PDB file of C-alpha atoms in Angstrom:
ATOM      1  CA  UNK A  78     -24.275   0.134  -4.661  1.00 61.00           C
ATOM      2  CA  UNK A  79     -21.393  -1.805  -6.112  1.00 69.00           C
ATOM      3  CA  UNK A  80     -18.099  -0.095  -6.997  1.00 75.00           C
ATOM      4  CA  UNK A  81     -15.892  -1.345  -9.727  1.00 81.00           C
ATOM      5  CA  UNK A  82     -12.135  -0.865  -9.535  1.00 84.00           C
ATOM      6  CA  UNK A  83     -12.087   2.309 -11.570  1.00 87.00           C
ATOM      7  CA  UNK A  84     -14.766   3.856  -9.357  1.00 86.00           C
ATOM      8  CA  UNK A  85     -12.713   3.057  -6.277  1.00 86.00           C
ATOM      9  CA  UNK A  86      -9.603   4.535  -7.860  1.00 87.00           C
ATOM     10  CA  UNK A  87     -11.581   7.723  -8.375  1.00 86.00           C
ATOM     11  CA  UNK A  88     -12.289   7.803  -4.652  1.00 85.00           C
ATOM     12  CA  UNK A  89      -8.791   7.085  -3.442  1.00 87.00           C
ATOM     13  CA  UNK A  90      -6.430   7.841  -6.384  1.00 74.00           C
ATOM     14  CA  UNK A  91      -6.498  10.866  -8.666  1.00 56.00           C
ATOM     15  CA  UNK A  92      -4.281  13.267 -10.582  1.00 40.00           C
ATOM     16  CA  UNK A  93      -2.385  15.165  -7.878  1.00 36.00           C
ATOM     17  CA  UNK A  94      -1.964  18.335  -9.990  1.00 37.00           C
ATOM     18  CA  UNK A  95      -5.234  20.371  -9.916  1.00 38.00           C
ATOM     19  CA  UNK A  96      -5.734  22.207 -13.176  1.00 39.00           C
ATOM     20  CA  UNK A  97      -8.034  25.254 -13.732  1.00 40.00           C
ATOM     21  CA  UNK A  98     -11.156  24.553 -15.748  1.00 39.00           C
ATOM     22  CA  UNK A  99     -13.861  26.697 -17.395  1.00 39.00           C
ATOM     23  CA  UNK A 100     -16.248  25.802 -14.547  1.00 41.00           C
ATOM     24  CA  UNK A 101     -13.597  26.343 -11.907  1.00 43.00           C
ATOM     25  CA  UNK A 102     -10.988  28.852 -13.122  1.00 40.00           C
ATOM     26  CA  UNK A 103      -9.627  29.438  -9.645  1.00 38.00           C
ATOM     27  CA  UNK A 104      -8.759  25.803  -8.937  1.00 38.00           C
ATOM     28  CA  UNK A 105      -5.027  26.578  -9.007  1.00 38.00           C
ATOM     29  CA  UNK A 106      -5.560  29.155  -6.266  1.00 43.00           C
ATOM     30  CA  UNK A 107      -7.937  27.061  -4.178  1.00 41.00           C
ATOM     31  CA  UNK A 108      -6.975  25.880  -0.711  1.00 45.00           C
ATOM     32  CA  UNK A 109      -6.271  22.222  -0.131  1.00 44.00           C
ATOM     33  CA  UNK A 110      -9.425  20.135   0.536  1.00 47.00           C
ATOM     34  CA  UNK A 111      -9.113  17.336   3.061  1.00 47.00           C
ATOM     35  CA  UNK A 112     -12.128  15.555   1.552  1.00 47.00           C
ATOM     36  CA  UNK A 113      -9.977  14.546  -1.398  1.00 46.00           C
ATOM     37  CA  UNK A 114      -7.277  11.886  -1.174  1.00 49.00           C
ATOM     38  CA  UNK A 115      -3.988  13.356   0.060  1.00 46.00           C
ATOM     39  CA  UNK A 116      -1.549  14.465  -2.653  1.00 42.00           C
ATOM     40  CA  UNK A 117       1.574  13.600  -0.736  1.00 40.00           C
ATOM     41  CA  UNK A 118       3.045  10.267   0.248  1.00 44.00           C
ATOM     42  CA  UNK A 119       1.787   8.704   3.412  1.00 56.00           C
ATOM     43  CA  UNK A 120       3.965   8.113   6.420  1.00 58.00           C
ATOM     44  CA  UNK A 121       7.518   7.422   5.231  1.00 55.00           C
ATOM     45  CA  UNK A 122       9.011   3.970   5.772  1.00 61.00           C
ATOM     46  CA  UNK A 123      12.639   2.947   6.135  1.00 59.00           C
ATOM     47  CA  UNK A 124      14.428   2.965   2.797  1.00 63.00           C
ATOM     48  CA  UNK A 125      11.849   5.147   1.113  1.00 77.00           C
ATOM     49  CA  UNK A 126       9.019   4.031  -1.167  1.00 82.00           C
ATOM     50  CA  UNK A 127       6.334   5.237  -3.526  1.00 87.00           C
ATOM     51  CA  UNK A 128       2.630   4.727  -4.021  1.00 86.00           C
ATOM     52  CA  UNK A 129       2.638   1.700  -6.329  1.00 88.00           C
ATOM     53  CA  UNK A 130      -0.169   1.555  -8.907  1.00 89.00           C
ATOM     54  CA  UNK A 131      -0.231  -2.203  -9.031  1.00 90.00           C
ATOM     55  CA  UNK A 132      -0.246  -2.600  -5.206  1.00 90.00           C
ATOM     56  CA  UNK A 133      -2.899   0.117  -4.896  1.00 91.00           C
ATOM     57  CA  UNK A 134      -5.095  -1.750  -7.425  1.00 91.00           C
ATOM     58  CA  UNK A 135      -4.657  -4.972  -5.502  1.00 90.00           C
ATOM     59  CA  UNK A 136      -5.725  -3.300  -2.266  1.00 91.00           C
ATOM     60  CA  UNK A 137      -8.692  -1.650  -3.886  1.00 90.00           C
ATOM     61  CA  UNK A 138      -9.663  -4.896  -5.608  1.00 89.00           C
ATOM     62  CA  UNK A 139      -9.787  -6.495  -2.147  1.00 90.00           C
ATOM     63  CA  UNK A 140     -12.160  -3.716  -1.053  1.00 91.00           C
ATOM     64  CA  UNK A 141     -14.227  -4.139  -4.242  1.00 88.00           C
ATOM     65  CA  UNK A 142     -14.619  -7.874  -3.764  1.00 88.00           C
ATOM     66  CA  UNK A 143     -15.745  -7.286  -0.168  1.00 88.00           C
ATOM     67  CA  UNK A 144     -17.982  -4.318  -0.869  1.00 86.00           C
ATOM     68  CA  UNK A 145     -20.981  -4.316   1.459  1.00 86.00           C
ATOM     69  CA  UNK A 146     -24.481  -4.098   0.049  1.00 87.00           C
ATOM     70  CA  UNK A 147     -26.400  -0.923   0.415  1.00 86.00           C
ATOM     71  CA  UNK A 148     -25.229   2.591   1.346  1.00 89.00           C
ATOM     72  CA  UNK A 149     -22.066   2.532   3.444  1.00 90.00           C
ATOM     73  CA  UNK A 150     -18.744   4.314   3.912  1.00 93.00           C
ATOM     74  CA  UNK A 151     -17.751   4.011   0.249  1.00 92.00           C
ATOM     75  CA  UNK A 152     -20.992   5.673  -0.922  1.00 92.00           C
ATOM     76  CA  UNK A 153     -20.558   8.267   1.843  1.00 93.00           C
ATOM     77  CA  UNK A 154     -17.048   9.004   0.598  1.00 92.00           C
ATOM     78  CA  UNK A 155     -18.353   9.398  -2.927  1.00 91.00           C
ATOM     79  CA  UNK A 156     -21.007  11.876  -1.675  1.00 91.00           C
ATOM     80  CA  UNK A 157     -18.245  13.671   0.237  1.00 92.00           C
ATOM     81  CA  UNK A 158     -16.012  13.816  -2.838  1.00 91.00           C
ATOM     82  CA  UNK A 159     -18.910  15.326  -4.854  1.00 91.00           C
ATOM     83  CA  UNK A 160     -18.800  18.296  -2.482  1.00 92.00           C
ATOM     84  CA  UNK A 161     -15.054  18.841  -2.800  1.00 87.00           C
ATOM     85  CA  UNK A 162     -15.228  21.926  -5.004  1.00 90.00           C
ATOM     86  CA  UNK A 163     -18.205  23.575  -3.336  1.00 92.00           C
ATOM     87  CA  UNK A 164     -17.573  26.732  -1.320  1.00 93.00           C
ATOM     88  CA  UNK A 165     -18.196  25.296   2.161  1.00 92.00           C
ATOM     89  CA  UNK A 166     -15.925  24.394   5.070  1.00 93.00           C
ATOM     90  CA  UNK A 167     -14.863  20.854   5.802  1.00 94.00           C
ATOM     91  CA  UNK A 168     -17.230  20.246   8.702  1.00 95.00           C
ATOM     92  CA  UNK A 169     -20.163  21.392   6.519  1.00 95.00           C
ATOM     93  CA  UNK A 170     -19.149  19.025   3.819  1.00 95.00           C
ATOM     94  CA  UNK A 171     -19.023  16.050   6.174  1.00 95.00           C
ATOM     95  CA  UNK A 172     -22.371  16.976   7.613  1.00 95.00           C
ATOM     96  CA  UNK A 173     -23.955  17.546   4.236  1.00 93.00           C
ATOM     97  CA  UNK A 174     -22.686  14.243   2.957  1.00 93.00           C
ATOM     98  CA  UNK A 175     -24.068  12.550   6.042  1.00 94.00           C
ATOM     99  CA  UNK A 176     -27.409  14.287   5.534  1.00 93.00           C
ATOM    100  CA  UNK A 177     -27.501  12.578   2.136  1.00 89.00           C
ATOM    101  CA  UNK A 178     -26.455   9.306   3.696  1.00 90.00           C
ATOM    102  CA  UNK A 179     -29.231   9.604   6.306  1.00 92.00           C
ATOM    103  CA  UNK A 180     -31.852   9.666   3.554  1.00 90.00           C
ATOM    104  CA  UNK A 181     -30.515   6.310   2.479  1.00 88.00           C
ATOM    105  CA  UNK A 182     -31.198   4.895   5.951  1.00 87.00           C
ATOM    106  CA  UNK A 183     -27.664   4.759   7.308  1.00 90.00           C
ATOM    107  CA  UNK A 184     -26.901   5.799  10.887  1.00 93.00           C
ATOM    108  CA  UNK A 185     -23.748   7.311  12.194  1.00 95.00           C
ATOM    109  CA  UNK A 186     -22.853   4.061  13.982  1.00 94.00           C
ATOM    110  CA  UNK A 187     -23.452   2.062  10.798  1.00 94.00           C
ATOM    111  CA  UNK A 188     -21.330   4.505   8.792  1.00 93.00           C
ATOM    112  CA  UNK A 189     -18.412   4.155  11.233  1.00 95.00           C
ATOM    113  CA  UNK A 190     -18.889   0.399  11.379  1.00 95.00           C
ATOM    114  CA  UNK A 191     -18.645   0.088   7.603  1.00 92.00           C
ATOM    115  CA  UNK A 192     -15.568   2.372   7.481  1.00 94.00           C
ATOM    116  CA  UNK A 193     -13.879   0.216  10.140  1.00 94.00           C
ATOM    117  CA  UNK A 194     -14.848  -2.869   8.164  1.00 95.00           C
ATOM    118  CA  UNK A 195     -12.960  -1.658   5.101  1.00 93.00           C
ATOM    119  CA  UNK A 196      -9.954  -0.758   7.292  1.00 95.00           C
ATOM    120  CA  UNK A 197      -9.998  -4.324   8.453  1.00 95.00           C
ATOM    121  CA  UNK A 198     -10.005  -5.512   4.828  1.00 94.00           C
ATOM    122  CA  UNK A 199      -6.870  -3.433   4.242  1.00 94.00           C
ATOM    123  CA  UNK A 200      -5.215  -4.811   7.363  1.00 93.00           C
ATOM    124  CA  UNK A 201      -5.998  -8.359   6.223  1.00 93.00           C
ATOM    125  CA  UNK A 202      -4.377  -7.669   2.873  1.00 92.00           C
ATOM    126  CA  UNK A 203      -1.356  -6.275   4.681  1.00 92.00           C
ATOM    127  CA  UNK A 204      -1.013  -9.361   6.803  1.00 92.00           C
ATOM    128  CA  UNK A 205      -1.276 -11.537   3.743  1.00 90.00           C
ATOM    129  CA  UNK A 206       1.377  -9.454   1.994  1.00 90.00           C
ATOM    130  CA  UNK A 207       3.724  -9.584   5.020  1.00 88.00           C
ATOM    131  CA  UNK A 208       3.418 -13.388   5.184  1.00 87.00           C
ATOM    132  CA  UNK A 209       4.037 -13.795   1.469  1.00 86.00           C
ATOM    133  CA  UNK A 210       7.037 -11.468   1.518  1.00 83.00           C
ATOM    134  CA  UNK A 211       8.477 -13.250   4.499  1.00 82.00           C
ATOM    135  CA  UNK A 212       8.089 -16.611   2.791  1.00 79.00           C
ATOM    136  CA  UNK A 213       9.684 -15.318  -0.417  1.00 77.00           C
ATOM    137  CA  UNK A 214      12.584 -13.844   1.493  1.00 72.00           C
ATOM    138  CA  UNK A 215      13.171 -17.102   3.342  1.00 71.00           C
ATOM    139  CA  UNK A 216      12.973 -19.198   0.194  1.00 72.00           C
ATOM    140  CA  UNK A 217      14.873 -16.962  -2.168  1.00 75.00           C
ATOM    141  CA  UNK A 218      17.426 -15.392   0.148  1.00 79.00           C
ATOM    142  CA  UNK A 219      17.982 -17.788   3.014  1.00 76.00           C
ATOM    143  CA  UNK A 220      18.542 -20.717   0.706  1.00 78.00           C
ATOM    144  CA  UNK A 221      21.153 -18.762  -1.219  1.00 82.00           C
ATOM    145  CA  UNK A 222      22.781 -17.658   2.000  1.00 82.00           C
ATOM    146  CA  UNK A 223      23.058 -21.280   3.097  1.00 83.00           C
ATOM    147  CA  UNK A 224      24.497 -22.213  -0.304  1.00 85.00           C
ATOM    148  CA  UNK A 225      26.939 -19.348  -0.041  1.00 87.00           C
ATOM    149  CA  UNK A 226      28.120 -20.495   3.413  1.00 88.00           C
ATOM    150  CA  UNK A 227      28.708 -24.017   2.173  1.00 88.00           C
ATOM    151  CA  UNK A 228      30.815 -22.657  -0.646  1.00 89.00           C
ATOM    152  CA  UNK A 229      32.777 -20.524   1.741  1.00 87.00           C
ATOM    153  CA  UNK A 230      33.560 -23.581   3.834  1.00 88.00           C
ATOM    154  CA  UNK A 231      34.561 -25.455   0.728  1.00 85.00           C
ATOM    155  CA  UNK A 232      36.815 -22.627  -0.193  1.00 80.00           C
ATOM    156  CA  UNK A 233      38.520 -22.767   3.178  1.00 83.00           C
ATOM    157  CA  UNK A 234      39.107 -26.498   2.868  1.00 79.00           C
ATOM    158  CA  UNK A 235      40.414 -26.304  -0.655  1.00 73.00           C
ATOM    159  CA  UNK A 236      42.772 -23.480   0.305  1.00 70.00           C
ATOM    160  CA  UNK A 237      44.569 -26.048   2.552  1.00 76.00           C
ATOM    161  CA  UNK A 238      44.984 -28.646  -0.153  1.00 74.00           C
ATOM    162  CA  UNK A 239      47.563 -28.965  -2.870  1.00 66.00           C
ATOM    163  CA  UNK A 240      47.918 -26.914  -6.019  1.00 68.00           C
ATOM    164  CA  UNK A 241      45.748 -29.220  -8.106  1.00 72.00           C
ATOM    165  CA  UNK A 242      42.635 -27.678  -6.430  1.00 69.00           C
ATOM    166  CA  UNK A 243      43.440 -24.163  -7.591  1.00 77.00           C
ATOM    167  CA  UNK A 244      41.088 -24.088 -10.572  1.00 81.00           C
ATOM    168  CA  UNK A 245      38.219 -25.588  -8.523  1.00 78.00           C
ATOM    169  CA  UNK A 246      38.755 -22.877  -5.896  1.00 74.00           C
ATOM    170  CA  UNK A 247      38.495 -20.223  -8.583  1.00 83.00           C
ATOM    171  CA  UNK A 248      35.228 -21.678  -9.799  1.00 85.00           C
ATOM    172  CA  UNK A 249      33.827 -21.677  -6.276  1.00 87.00           C
ATOM    173  CA  UNK A 250      34.983 -18.101  -5.701  1.00 86.00           C
ATOM    174  CA  UNK A 251      33.157 -17.088  -8.881  1.00 90.00           C
ATOM    175  CA  UNK A 252      30.023 -18.787  -7.587  1.00 90.00           C
ATOM    176  CA  UNK A 253      30.255 -16.885  -4.276  1.00 89.00           C
ATOM    177  CA  UNK A 254      30.600 -13.609  -6.134  1.00 92.00           C
ATOM    178  CA  UNK A 255      27.575 -14.376  -8.265  1.00 91.00           C
ATOM    179  CA  UNK A 256      25.552 -15.255  -5.209  1.00 91.00           C
ATOM    180  CA  UNK A 257      26.647 -11.975  -3.478  1.00 92.00           C
ATOM    181  CA  UNK A 258      25.262 -10.143  -6.516  1.00 92.00           C
ATOM    182  CA  UNK A 259      22.103 -12.170  -6.556  1.00 92.00           C
ATOM    183  CA  UNK A 260      21.459 -11.554  -2.835  1.00 91.00           C
ATOM    184  CA  UNK A 261      22.116  -7.834  -3.214  1.00 92.00           C
ATOM    185  CA  UNK A 262      19.791  -7.601  -6.146  1.00 92.00           C
ATOM    186  CA  UNK A 263      16.865  -9.621  -4.718  1.00 91.00           C
ATOM    187  CA  UNK A 264      17.202  -8.021  -1.282  1.00 90.00           C
ATOM    188  CA  UNK A 265      16.929  -4.579  -2.871  1.00 92.00           C
ATOM    189  CA  UNK A 266      13.920  -5.618  -4.940  1.00 92.00           C
ATOM    190  CA  UNK A 267      12.142  -7.142  -1.965  1.00 90.00           C
ATOM    191  CA  UNK A 268      12.844  -4.144   0.170  1.00 91.00           C
ATOM    192  CA  UNK A 269      11.535  -1.767  -2.527  1.00 93.00           C
ATOM    193  CA  UNK A 270       8.443  -3.882  -3.012  1.00 91.00           C
ATOM    194  CA  UNK A 271       7.806  -3.782   0.745  1.00 91.00           C
ATOM    195  CA  UNK A 272       8.318  -0.073   0.884  1.00 94.00           C
ATOM    196  CA  UNK A 273       5.966   0.481  -2.084  1.00 94.00           C
ATOM    197  CA  UNK A 274       3.354  -1.665  -0.383  1.00 93.00           C
ATOM    198  CA  UNK A 275       3.665   0.153   2.936  1.00 92.00           C
ATOM    199  CA  UNK A 276       3.325   3.613   1.314  1.00 94.00           C
ATOM    200  CA  UNK A 277       0.374   2.435  -0.859  1.00 95.00           C
ATOM    201  CA  UNK A 278      -1.259   0.822   2.159  1.00 94.00           C
ATOM    202  CA  UNK A 279      -0.739   3.858   4.409  1.00 93.00           C
ATOM    203  CA  UNK A 280      -2.077   6.132   1.615  1.00 94.00           C
ATOM    204  CA  UNK A 281      -5.487   4.410   1.629  1.00 93.00           C
ATOM    205  CA  UNK A 282      -5.451   3.570   5.366  1.00 93.00           C
ATOM    206  CA  UNK A 283      -4.771   7.130   6.431  1.00 93.00           C
ATOM    207  CA  UNK A 284      -7.566   8.428   4.195  1.00 92.00           C
ATOM    208  CA  UNK A 285     -10.001   6.039   5.807  1.00 92.00           C
ATOM    209  CA  UNK A 286      -8.651   6.787   9.270  1.00 94.00           C
ATOM    210  CA  UNK A 287      -8.857  10.521   8.547  1.00 94.00           C
ATOM    211  CA  UNK A 288     -12.473  10.134   7.414  1.00 92.00           C
ATOM    212  CA  UNK A 289     -13.350   8.165  10.508  1.00 93.00           C
ATOM    213  CA  UNK A 290     -11.844  10.777  12.787  1.00 93.00           C
ATOM    214  CA  UNK A 291     -13.584  13.538  10.917  1.00 93.00           C
ATOM    215  CA  UNK A 292     -16.898  11.708  10.973  1.00 91.00           C
ATOM    216  CA  UNK A 293     -16.520  11.233  14.773  1.00 91.00           C
ATOM    217  CA  UNK A 294     -15.461  14.878  15.146  1.00 92.00           C
ATOM    218  CA  UNK A 295     -18.153  16.434  13.012  1.00 91.00           C
ATOM    219  CA  UNK A 296     -21.045  14.059  13.269  1.00 90.00           C
ATOM    220  CA  UNK A 297     -20.904  12.550  16.727  1.00 80.00           C
TER     221      UNK A 297
END
């Protein structure tokens, strides 16, 4: 079974505020269900961060484009999600979902293998992101820092010359100030983007890792 992006979002992203419905009027009073995606941010990262919709879509698109044929972890997670509102404990839900998976010819080892495969897809995307961010930082920030340093040296030299260089020194100082503002702005943006990526990545990663641990715990 192939999943499109919207289908994957329904597995890993959803409205975090449960609302009572006609079929389930006690939803607001229901206990949290670990078979659903977590409603809180994943492990915090330095500087803070939020789950970013665009980054999440990129990560899920990577999973979509590498979706394995046949019944695997994603289909298992869908079966598990379908049991979310049923009155059964977590272990029973995992086992019931696996019973369904078994009828599709998947073994426990294959289920865990496919889950690990998707974790590796996420890790590959993280590595790609880290390299791209590093390159952007080096190109956009380091080059400006070098330019700033050259200007500072020029300022020092001009300060020792005669009065006729005063106006040139003022122009250079203005350039230094602008570069300071540029560096502060781009550094903040890059840091926020990294934080958003880390939280979005951890959100999906921890769901998968949690499922793997629960599969091992309940099904092994």
